[in-house]
Amino acid sequence: MPELVFFSGTMDCGKSTLALQIGHNRSARGLEGVIFTRDDRAGEGKLSSRLGLVTDAVEAASGMDLHAYLVGQLSKGGRVDYVIVDEAQFLAPEQIDQLARVVDDLGLDVFAFGITTDFRTRLFPGSQRLIELADRIETLQVEAMCWCGARATHNARTVGGEMVVEGEQVVVGDVNRPAAEVGYEVLCRRHHRRRLTSAAARAGELSPDVLPFAPS
């Protein structure tokens, strides 16, 4: 039976790499798929991983009807055996509904990849709808790690090297960006709550010890 599967995890846990691997495995067996993505780090119409792998994709723009797009491809004689969706958290809830229709009405497997919560620990609307509709939810087995060595469970946004908890929900960035830019870092819950990034921890280690005060 075709399924809508949601592969979820934090940033830096290999979601895009797995999406590319699933596409490669099916392509090697003669199957043809459509890959949707949204706001990928490599630019419009690209699906990329941090390992340096990249492939062309269809940009799932705001307002695009994904079900209608696939029906159009099939109506023109195109072949579609499966669908991959990366950065699914950025899709609108109605676009997730369209993916469910692709599974139910067109009989295609849909593999969606995305992070569940934003830098404020709030669910992305697309991820929330996937949790509500998916036939199966898979947590990525490659665990991202906080700077302290614990399992990373939260995504933090940094500006100028400092963690921020206010701003637009969607701002495209990546891990390992220069400190002056908008970047992201994965943290354990304890350090996310304390807003203690790796840069802040290093700064604390480098701070000189406070000398004891000797009264005159």
mmCIF file of C-alpha atoms in Angstrom:
data_model
loop_
_atom_site.group_PDB
_atom_site.id
_atom_site.type_symbol
_atom_site.label_atom_id
_atom_site.label_comp_id
_atom_site.label_asym_id
_atom_site.label_seq_id
_atom_site.Cartn_x
_atom_site.Cartn_y
_atom_site.Cartn_z
ATOM 1 C CA MET A 1 0.000 0.000 0.000
ATOM 2 C CA PRO A 2 1.312 3.497 -0.804
ATOM 3 C CA GLU A 3 2.216 5.602 2.212
ATOM 4 C CA LEU A 4 2.855 9.169 3.287
ATOM 5 C CA VAL A 5 6.014 8.858 5.378
ATOM 6 C CA PHE A 6 7.457 11.720 7.416
ATOM 7 C CA PHE A 7 11.178 11.464 8.195
ATOM 8 C CA SER A 8 11.918 13.984 10.935
ATOM 9 C CA GLY A 9 14.860 15.152 12.977
ATOM 10 C CA THR A 10 16.907 18.183 13.877
ATOM 11 C CA MET A 11 19.152 20.016 11.476
ATOM 12 C CA ASP A 12 22.410 18.208 10.661
ATOM 13 C CA CYS A 13 21.003 14.691 11.134
ATOM 14 C CA GLY A 14 21.168 13.542 7.514
ATOM 15 C CA LYS A 15 17.618 14.132 6.245
ATOM 16 C CA SER A 16 18.635 15.417 2.816
ATOM 17 C CA THR A 17 21.281 12.710 2.466
ATOM 18 C CA LEU A 18 18.644 10.041 3.106
ATOM 19 C CA ALA A 19 16.275 11.716 0.638
ATOM 20 C CA LEU A 20 18.985 11.560 -2.021
ATOM 21 C CA GLN A 21 19.741 7.919 -1.133
ATOM 22 C CA ILE A 22 16.090 6.903 -1.443
ATOM 23 C CA GLY A 23 15.924 8.581 -4.851
ATOM 24 C CA HIS A 24 19.148 6.902 -5.956
ATOM 25 C CA ASN A 25 18.008 3.437 -4.867
ATOM 26 C CA ARG A 26 14.727 3.708 -6.740
ATOM 27 C CA SER A 27 16.334 5.220 -9.811
ATOM 28 C CA ALA A 28 18.804 2.323 -9.904
ATOM 29 C CA ARG A 29 15.833 -0.035 -10.143
ATOM 30 C CA GLY A 30 14.321 1.786 -13.091
ATOM 31 C CA LEU A 31 11.785 3.846 -11.162
ATOM 32 C CA GLU A 32 11.172 7.531 -11.868
ATOM 33 C CA GLY A 33 10.245 10.055 -9.230
ATOM 34 C CA VAL A 34 9.529 13.719 -8.702
ATOM 35 C CA ILE A 35 11.519 15.595 -6.083
ATOM 36 C CA PHE A 36 10.016 18.692 -4.484
ATOM 37 C CA THR A 37 11.979 21.023 -2.263
ATOM 38 C CA ARG A 38 11.598 24.449 -0.730
ATOM 39 C CA ASP A 39 14.262 27.010 0.196
ATOM 40 C CA ASP A 40 17.191 24.602 -0.060
ATOM 41 C CA ARG A 41 20.606 25.936 1.026
ATOM 42 C CA ALA A 42 21.922 25.343 -2.526
ATOM 43 C CA GLY A 43 19.298 27.600 -4.110
ATOM 44 C CA GLU A 44 15.989 27.334 -5.913
ATOM 45 C CA GLY A 45 15.140 24.003 -7.495
ATOM 46 C CA LYS A 46 17.934 22.088 -5.776
ATOM 47 C CA LEU A 47 18.106 19.300 -3.224
ATOM 48 C CA SER A 48 21.481 19.222 -1.494
ATOM 49 C CA SER A 49 23.138 17.567 1.466
ATOM 50 C CA ARG A 50 25.988 18.776 3.637
ATOM 51 C CA LEU A 51 28.098 15.915 2.250
ATOM 52 C CA GLY A 52 28.272 17.819 -1.044
ATOM 53 C CA LEU A 53 25.653 15.816 -2.958
ATOM 54 C CA VAL A 54 23.137 17.796 -5.004
ATOM 55 C CA THR A 55 20.422 17.095 -7.561
ATOM 56 C CA ASP A 56 17.775 19.065 -9.436
ATOM 57 C CA ALA A 57 14.335 19.345 -7.909
ATOM 58 C CA VAL A 58 11.022 21.124 -8.386
ATOM 59 C CA GLU A 59 10.701 24.222 -6.206
ATOM 60 C CA ALA A 60 7.459 23.878 -4.234
ATOM 61 C CA ALA A 61 6.647 27.560 -4.186
ATOM 62 C CA SER A 62 4.058 29.115 -1.919
ATOM 63 C CA GLY A 63 0.592 28.539 -3.373
ATOM 64 C CA MET A 64 1.703 25.728 -5.685
ATOM 65 C CA ASP A 65 -0.739 22.809 -5.901
ATOM 66 C CA LEU A 66 1.488 19.744 -5.650
ATOM 67 C CA HIS A 67 -1.315 17.295 -6.454
ATOM 68 C CA ALA A 68 -2.300 19.257 -9.562
ATOM 69 C CA TYR A 69 1.346 19.420 -10.687
ATOM 70 C CA LEU A 70 1.681 15.643 -10.542
ATOM 71 C CA VAL A 71 -1.670 15.083 -12.262
ATOM 72 C CA GLY A 72 -0.439 17.399 -15.013
ATOM 73 C CA GLN A 73 2.786 15.403 -15.403
ATOM 74 C CA LEU A 74 0.855 12.133 -15.640
ATOM 75 C CA SER A 75 -1.702 13.617 -18.034
ATOM 76 C CA LYS A 76 1.111 14.581 -20.409
ATOM 77 C CA GLY A 77 2.355 11.006 -20.472
ATOM 78 C CA GLY A 78 5.043 11.464 -17.863
ATOM 79 C CA ARG A 79 5.955 8.681 -15.511
ATOM 80 C CA VAL A 80 5.909 9.152 -11.757
ATOM 81 C CA ASP A 81 6.533 6.166 -9.481
ATOM 82 C CA TYR A 82 7.195 7.996 -6.204
ATOM 83 C CA VAL A 83 7.523 11.461 -4.708
ATOM 84 C CA ILE A 84 10.244 12.897 -2.454
ATOM 85 C CA VAL A 85 9.736 16.158 -0.570
ATOM 86 C CA ASP A 86 12.650 17.801 1.226
ATOM 87 C CA GLU A 87 12.376 20.778 3.595
ATOM 88 C CA ALA A 88 8.748 19.752 4.082
ATOM 89 C CA GLN A 89 8.450 21.912 7.196
ATOM 90 C CA PHE A 90 8.307 24.969 4.925
ATOM 91 C CA LEU A 91 5.201 23.760 3.067
ATOM 92 C CA ALA A 92 1.786 25.156 3.894
ATOM 93 C CA PRO A 93 -0.684 22.820 5.637
ATOM 94 C CA GLU A 94 -2.837 22.708 2.492
ATOM 95 C CA GLN A 95 0.164 21.479 0.512
ATOM 96 C CA ILE A 96 0.553 18.622 2.998
ATOM 97 C CA ASP A 97 -3.118 17.813 2.383
ATOM 98 C CA GLN A 98 -2.296 17.700 -1.325
ATOM 99 C CA LEU A 99 0.488 15.190 -0.657
ATOM 100 C CA ALA A 100 -1.979 12.999 1.222
ATOM 101 C CA ARG A 101 -4.234 13.125 -1.852
ATOM 102 C CA VAL A 102 -1.286 12.059 -4.005
ATOM 103 C CA VAL A 103 -0.992 8.915 -1.878
ATOM 104 C CA ASP A 104 -4.723 8.184 -1.695
ATOM 105 C CA ASP A 105 -5.853 9.195 -5.195
ATOM 106 C CA LEU A 106 -2.761 8.553 -7.342
ATOM 107 C CA GLY A 107 -1.403 5.578 -5.429
ATOM 108 C CA LEU A 108 2.122 6.970 -5.060
ATOM 109 C CA ASP A 109 4.486 6.714 -2.120
ATOM 110 C CA VAL A 110 5.410 10.126 -0.734
ATOM 111 C CA PHE A 111 8.573 10.462 1.351
ATOM 112 C CA ALA A 112 8.661 13.799 3.188
ATOM 113 C CA PHE A 113 11.714 15.049 5.075
ATOM 114 C CA GLY A 114 11.802 17.934 7.501
ATOM 115 C CA ILE A 115 12.510 19.311 10.926
ATOM 116 C CA THR A 116 9.622 19.429 13.345
ATOM 117 C CA THR A 117 10.239 22.589 15.379
ATOM 118 C CA ASP A 118 11.712 26.000 14.700
ATOM 119 C CA PHE A 119 14.331 27.960 16.638
ATOM 120 C CA ARG A 120 11.657 28.916 19.180
ATOM 121 C CA THR A 121 10.772 25.218 19.778
ATOM 122 C CA ARG A 122 7.408 25.772 18.042
ATOM 123 C CA LEU A 123 6.066 23.319 15.469
ATOM 124 C CA PHE A 124 6.288 24.385 11.849
ATOM 125 C CA PRO A 125 2.758 24.374 10.349
ATOM 126 C CA GLY A 126 3.865 21.951 7.614
ATOM 127 C CA SER A 127 5.415 19.564 10.126
ATOM 128 C CA GLN A 128 2.366 19.745 12.365
ATOM 129 C CA ARG A 129 0.119 18.773 9.473
ATOM 130 C CA LEU A 130 2.446 15.920 8.536
ATOM 131 C CA ILE A 131 2.293 14.595 12.097
ATOM 132 C CA GLU A 132 -1.496 14.728 11.854
ATOM 133 C CA LEU A 133 -1.747 13.009 8.448
ATOM 134 C CA ALA A 134 1.284 10.777 7.916
ATOM 135 C CA ASP A 135 0.804 7.027 7.717
ATOM 136 C CA ARG A 136 4.194 6.630 9.350
ATOM 137 C CA ILE A 137 6.645 8.913 11.162
ATOM 138 C CA GLU A 138 10.313 7.944 11.236
ATOM 139 C CA THR A 139 12.892 9.621 13.452
ATOM 140 C CA LEU A 140 16.273 9.819 11.758
ATOM 141 C CA GLN A 141 18.742 7.402 13.317
ATOM 142 C CA VAL A 142 21.813 9.591 12.753
ATOM 143 C CA GLU A 143 21.783 11.667 15.910
ATOM 144 C CA ALA A 144 22.997 15.242 15.698
ATOM 145 C CA MET A 145 25.071 16.223 18.709
ATOM 146 C CA CYS A 146 25.125 19.320 20.869
ATOM 147 C CA TRP A 147 28.515 20.918 21.478
ATOM 148 C CA CYS A 148 28.496 19.299 24.933
ATOM 149 C CA GLY A 149 28.296 15.798 23.446
ATOM 150 C CA ALA A 150 24.664 15.146 24.362
ATOM 151 C CA ARG A 151 22.031 14.291 21.772
ATOM 152 C CA ALA A 152 20.832 17.468 20.049
ATOM 153 C CA THR A 153 17.062 17.879 20.118
ATOM 154 C CA HIS A 154 16.562 21.587 19.371
ATOM 155 C CA ASN A 155 17.462 23.980 16.571
ATOM 156 C CA ALA A 156 18.932 27.326 17.597
ATOM 157 C CA ARG A 157 19.212 30.441 15.430
ATOM 158 C CA THR A 158 22.224 32.682 15.885
ATOM 159 C CA VAL A 159 22.872 36.234 14.735
ATOM 160 C CA GLY A 160 26.363 37.587 15.140
ATOM 161 C CA GLY A 161 27.229 34.420 17.028
ATOM 162 C CA GLU A 162 24.529 34.940 19.666
ATOM 163 C CA MET A 163 21.383 32.858 20.012
ATOM 164 C CA VAL A 164 18.083 34.632 19.296
ATOM 165 C CA VAL A 165 14.544 33.552 20.128
ATOM 166 C CA GLU A 166 12.551 36.184 18.231
ATOM 167 C CA GLY A 167 12.070 36.877 14.537
ATOM 168 C CA GLU A 168 10.480 35.421 11.421
ATOM 169 C CA GLN A 169 9.895 31.680 11.586
ATOM 170 C CA VAL A 170 11.568 31.047 8.216
ATOM 171 C CA VAL A 171 14.984 32.570 7.591
ATOM 172 C CA VAL A 172 17.181 30.487 5.297
ATOM 173 C CA GLY A 173 20.555 29.698 6.786
ATOM 174 C CA ASP A 174 22.728 26.761 7.696
ATOM 175 C CA VAL A 175 25.024 25.365 10.332
ATOM 176 C CA ASN A 176 28.690 26.384 10.260
ATOM 177 C CA ARG A 177 27.971 29.874 8.908
ATOM 178 C CA PRO A 178 30.328 32.776 9.760
ATOM 179 C CA ALA A 179 29.414 34.328 13.088
ATOM 180 C CA ALA A 180 28.382 37.633 11.508
ATOM 181 C CA GLU A 181 25.632 35.933 9.478
ATOM 182 C CA VAL A 182 22.326 34.343 10.406
ATOM 183 C CA GLY A 183 23.181 30.761 11.223
ATOM 184 C CA TYR A 184 21.853 27.724 13.037
ATOM 185 C CA GLU A 185 23.186 25.335 15.636
ATOM 186 C CA VAL A 186 21.733 22.160 17.092
ATOM 187 C CA LEU A 187 21.624 22.020 20.887
ATOM 188 C CA CYS A 188 20.394 19.745 23.639
ATOM 189 C CA ARG A 189 17.330 21.022 25.492
ATOM 190 C CA ARG A 190 19.336 22.128 28.518
ATOM 191 C CA HIS A 191 21.636 24.399 26.538
ATOM 192 C CA HIS A 192 18.823 25.642 24.292
ATOM 193 C CA ARG A 193 16.922 26.714 27.415
ATOM 194 C CA ARG A 194 20.040 28.441 28.712
ATOM 195 C CA ARG A 195 20.793 29.945 25.278
ATOM 196 C CA LEU A 196 24.295 28.539 25.583
ATOM 197 C CA THR A 197 25.770 27.982 22.123
ATOM 198 C CA SER A 198 29.217 26.571 21.405
ATOM 199 C CA ALA A 199 30.533 30.110 20.817
ATOM 200 C CA ALA A 200 29.141 31.295 24.144
ATOM 201 C CA ALA A 201 30.645 28.284 25.900
ATOM 202 C CA ARG A 202 34.067 28.958 24.359
ATOM 203 C CA ALA A 203 33.849 32.614 25.354
ATOM 204 C CA GLY A 204 33.108 31.562 28.915
ATOM 205 C CA GLU A 205 36.120 29.276 28.975
ATOM 206 C CA LEU A 206 38.378 32.047 27.675
ATOM 207 C CA SER A 207 37.152 34.686 30.128
ATOM 208 C CA PRO A 208 39.837 35.554 32.712
ATOM 209 C CA ASP A 209 39.208 34.480 36.252
ATOM 210 C CA VAL A 210 37.890 37.214 38.495
ATOM 211 C CA LEU A 211 40.580 38.262 40.943
ATOM 212 C CA PRO A 212 39.603 38.258 44.624
ATOM 213 C CA PHE A 213 38.754 41.668 45.987
ATOM 214 C CA ALA A 214 41.045 42.877 48.729
ATOM 215 C CA PRO A 215 39.510 45.641 50.830
ATOM 216 C CA SER A 216 41.760 48.596 51.504
#
